[in-house]
Amino acid sequence: MSEEKTMGDTKMVTFRLSEQMFAIEMAALVEIREWEDPTPLPSVPSFIKGVTNLRGHVVPVIGLAERLGWPPSQLHDRSCILVVNIGEKQAGFLVDEVADIVTINREDIQPAPDIETDDANVIDGLVQVSRRGRAEEGEKDEIMVSLLNLEKLSVTRHLDLAA
């Protein structure tokens, strides 16, 4: 992380994928959309669900669970698409549920473990966050959230195929 990214607070949107919580920088978020079936495309990786129209722009929709090597997300009434900026491109990620918007002090972010994988480490770090509403009930209920690095998901080379 650059020095300017290591100081101060940052806002993150947290979301659930399977039983795990993830977060991305609010600055990358364009919008949160209800799930709607994208238009499928031939000859693209299986994690690219298709494309959707976002105010006149074609945006690829990616099954984030599949991209991470997990079983595909089961669609339900809280399934949604996080439309994000990755560099100069946009992509929509299918997630199981948006949880909250939280402010995280960058000094509280712990480094991701150095685990040898075939893929680049897509986790920038880990942080404990309070679950909404639990503190009001007098409970201390925190959960570990993985901070997702959108650039390292390596979807941009596939975005050109889908766009």
Coordinates of C-alpha atoms in Angstrom, one line a residue:
M1 CA 0.0 0.0 0.0
S2 CA 1.2 3.5 -0.7
E3 CA 1.9 5.8 2.2
E4 CA -1.2 7.9 1.5
K5 CA -3.3 4.7 1.7
T6 CA -1.8 3.8 5.0
M7 CA -3.0 6.9 6.9
G8 CA -6.4 7.9 8.2
D9 CA -9.9 6.6 7.8
T10 CA -11.5 5.1 4.7
K11 CA -15.1 4.2 4.0
M12 CA -15.8 0.7 2.8
V13 CA -18.9 -1.1 1.7
T14 CA -19.2 -4.6 3.3
F15 CA -20.9 -7.5 1.7
R16 CA -21.5 -11.2 2.2
L17 CA -20.4 -13.9 -0.1
S18 CA -21.3 -17.3 1.1
E19 CA -20.5 -17.2 4.8
Q20 CA -17.6 -14.7 4.4
M21 CA -17.6 -10.9 4.7
F22 CA -15.7 -8.8 2.3
A23 CA -15.2 -5.1 1.8
I24 CA -14.3 -2.8 -1.0
E25 CA -13.4 0.9 -1.0
M26 CA -16.4 3.2 -1.4
A27 CA -14.4 5.2 -3.8
A28 CA -14.6 2.3 -6.3
L29 CA -18.3 1.8 -6.0
V30 CA -20.5 3.2 -8.7
E31 CA -23.9 1.8 -7.6
I32 CA -25.7 -1.2 -6.0
R33 CA -28.2 -2.8 -8.3
E34 CA -30.8 -5.4 -7.8
W35 CA -30.1 -8.7 -9.5
E36 CA -31.4 -9.0 -13.0
D37 CA -30.4 -11.7 -15.4
P38 CA -27.5 -10.4 -17.6
T39 CA -27.4 -11.2 -21.3
P40 CA -25.1 -14.2 -21.6
L41 CA -22.1 -14.1 -23.9
P42 CA -20.4 -17.0 -25.7
S43 CA -16.7 -18.0 -25.3
V44 CA -16.1 -16.1 -22.0
P45 CA -14.9 -17.7 -18.7
S46 CA -17.8 -19.2 -16.7
F47 CA -17.5 -16.6 -13.9
I48 CA -18.6 -13.9 -16.4
K49 CA -22.4 -14.2 -16.2
G50 CA -23.0 -11.9 -19.1
V51 CA -23.5 -8.2 -19.6
T52 CA -26.1 -5.6 -18.5
N53 CA -26.9 -2.1 -19.6
L54 CA -26.0 0.6 -17.2
R55 CA -27.4 3.9 -18.6
G56 CA -26.3 3.2 -22.1
H57 CA -23.0 1.5 -21.1
V58 CA -22.4 -2.3 -21.4
V59 CA -21.1 -3.6 -18.1
P60 CA -19.9 -7.2 -17.6
V61 CA -21.4 -9.0 -14.7
I62 CA -19.1 -11.3 -12.8
G63 CA -20.0 -14.1 -10.4
L64 CA -17.5 -13.1 -7.6
A65 CA -17.9 -16.4 -5.8
E66 CA -16.9 -18.3 -8.9
R67 CA -14.1 -15.9 -9.7
L68 CA -12.7 -16.7 -6.2
G69 CA -12.9 -20.4 -6.9
W70 CA -16.0 -21.1 -4.8
P71 CA -19.3 -22.6 -5.8
P72 CA -21.6 -20.2 -7.6
S73 CA -23.8 -18.0 -5.5
Q74 CA -27.4 -19.1 -5.1
L75 CA -29.7 -16.3 -6.2
H76 CA -32.2 -15.0 -3.7
D77 CA -34.1 -11.8 -2.9
R78 CA -31.0 -10.1 -1.4
S79 CA -28.7 -11.0 -4.2
C80 CA -27.3 -7.8 -5.9
I81 CA -24.7 -6.4 -8.2
L82 CA -22.0 -4.1 -7.0
V83 CA -21.0 -2.0 -10.0
V84 CA -17.4 -0.8 -9.5
N85 CA -14.7 1.1 -11.3
I86 CA -11.5 -0.9 -11.9
G87 CA -9.1 1.5 -13.5
E88 CA -10.9 3.0 -16.4
K89 CA -13.4 0.1 -16.8
Q90 CA -16.5 -0.9 -14.9
A91 CA -17.7 -4.3 -13.8
G92 CA -20.6 -5.6 -11.8
F93 CA -20.0 -8.3 -9.2
L94 CA -22.8 -10.6 -8.0
V95 CA -22.7 -10.8 -4.2
D96 CA -25.1 -12.5 -1.8
E97 CA -26.0 -9.4 0.3
V98 CA -24.7 -5.9 0.9
A99 CA -24.2 -5.5 4.7
D100 CA -23.1 -2.0 5.6
I101 CA -21.0 1.0 5.0
V102 CA -18.3 1.3 7.6
T103 CA -15.4 3.6 8.3
I104 CA -12.1 1.9 8.9
N105 CA -9.0 3.3 10.3
R106 CA -6.2 2.2 7.9
E107 CA -4.0 1.5 10.9
D108 CA -6.4 -1.2 12.1
I109 CA -6.0 -3.2 8.8
Q110 CA -3.9 -6.3 9.3
P111 CA -1.9 -7.7 6.4
A112 CA -3.3 -10.7 4.6
P113 CA -1.4 -13.9 5.4
D114 CA 1.3 -14.8 2.9
I115 CA -0.2 -18.0 1.4
E116 CA 1.2 -19.5 -1.7
T117 CA -1.6 -19.8 -4.3
D118 CA -1.8 -20.2 -8.1
D119 CA -3.5 -16.8 -8.2
A120 CA -2.4 -13.4 -7.0
N121 CA -3.5 -12.6 -3.5
V122 CA -6.8 -10.7 -4.0
I123 CA -7.0 -9.8 -0.3
D124 CA -5.3 -6.5 0.7
G125 CA -5.8 -7.0 4.4
L126 CA -8.1 -8.0 7.2
V127 CA -10.0 -5.9 9.7
Q128 CA -12.4 -6.5 12.6
V129 CA -15.7 -4.6 12.2
S130 CA -18.7 -4.4 14.5
R131 CA -21.9 -6.0 13.2
R132 CA -24.7 -3.5 12.8
G133 CA -27.1 -3.4 15.7
R134 CA -25.2 -5.8 18.0
A135 CA -23.6 -3.0 20.1
E136 CA -27.0 -1.5 20.8
E137 CA -28.0 -4.8 22.3
G138 CA -25.0 -4.7 24.7
E139 CA -23.2 -7.4 22.8
K140 CA -19.7 -7.2 21.5
D141 CA -20.0 -8.8 18.1
E142 CA -17.3 -8.2 15.7
I143 CA -16.5 -10.1 12.5
M144 CA -13.4 -10.4 10.4
V145 CA -13.7 -8.7 7.0
S146 CA -11.4 -9.4 4.1
L147 CA -10.5 -6.3 2.1
L148 CA -10.8 -7.2 -1.6
N149 CA -8.3 -5.8 -4.1
L150 CA -10.3 -5.3 -7.3
E151 CA -7.2 -4.8 -9.4
K152 CA -5.8 -8.2 -8.4
L153 CA -8.9 -10.1 -9.4
S154 CA -7.5 -10.0 -12.9
V155 CA -10.9 -9.5 -14.5
T156 CA -9.9 -6.5 -16.6
R157 CA -8.4 -8.7 -19.4
H158 CA -11.7 -10.5 -19.5
L159 CA -13.7 -7.3 -19.4
D160 CA -12.5 -6.5 -22.9
L161 CA -14.0 -9.8 -24.1
A162 CA -17.3 -9.1 -22.5
A163 CA -17.7 -5.4 -23.3

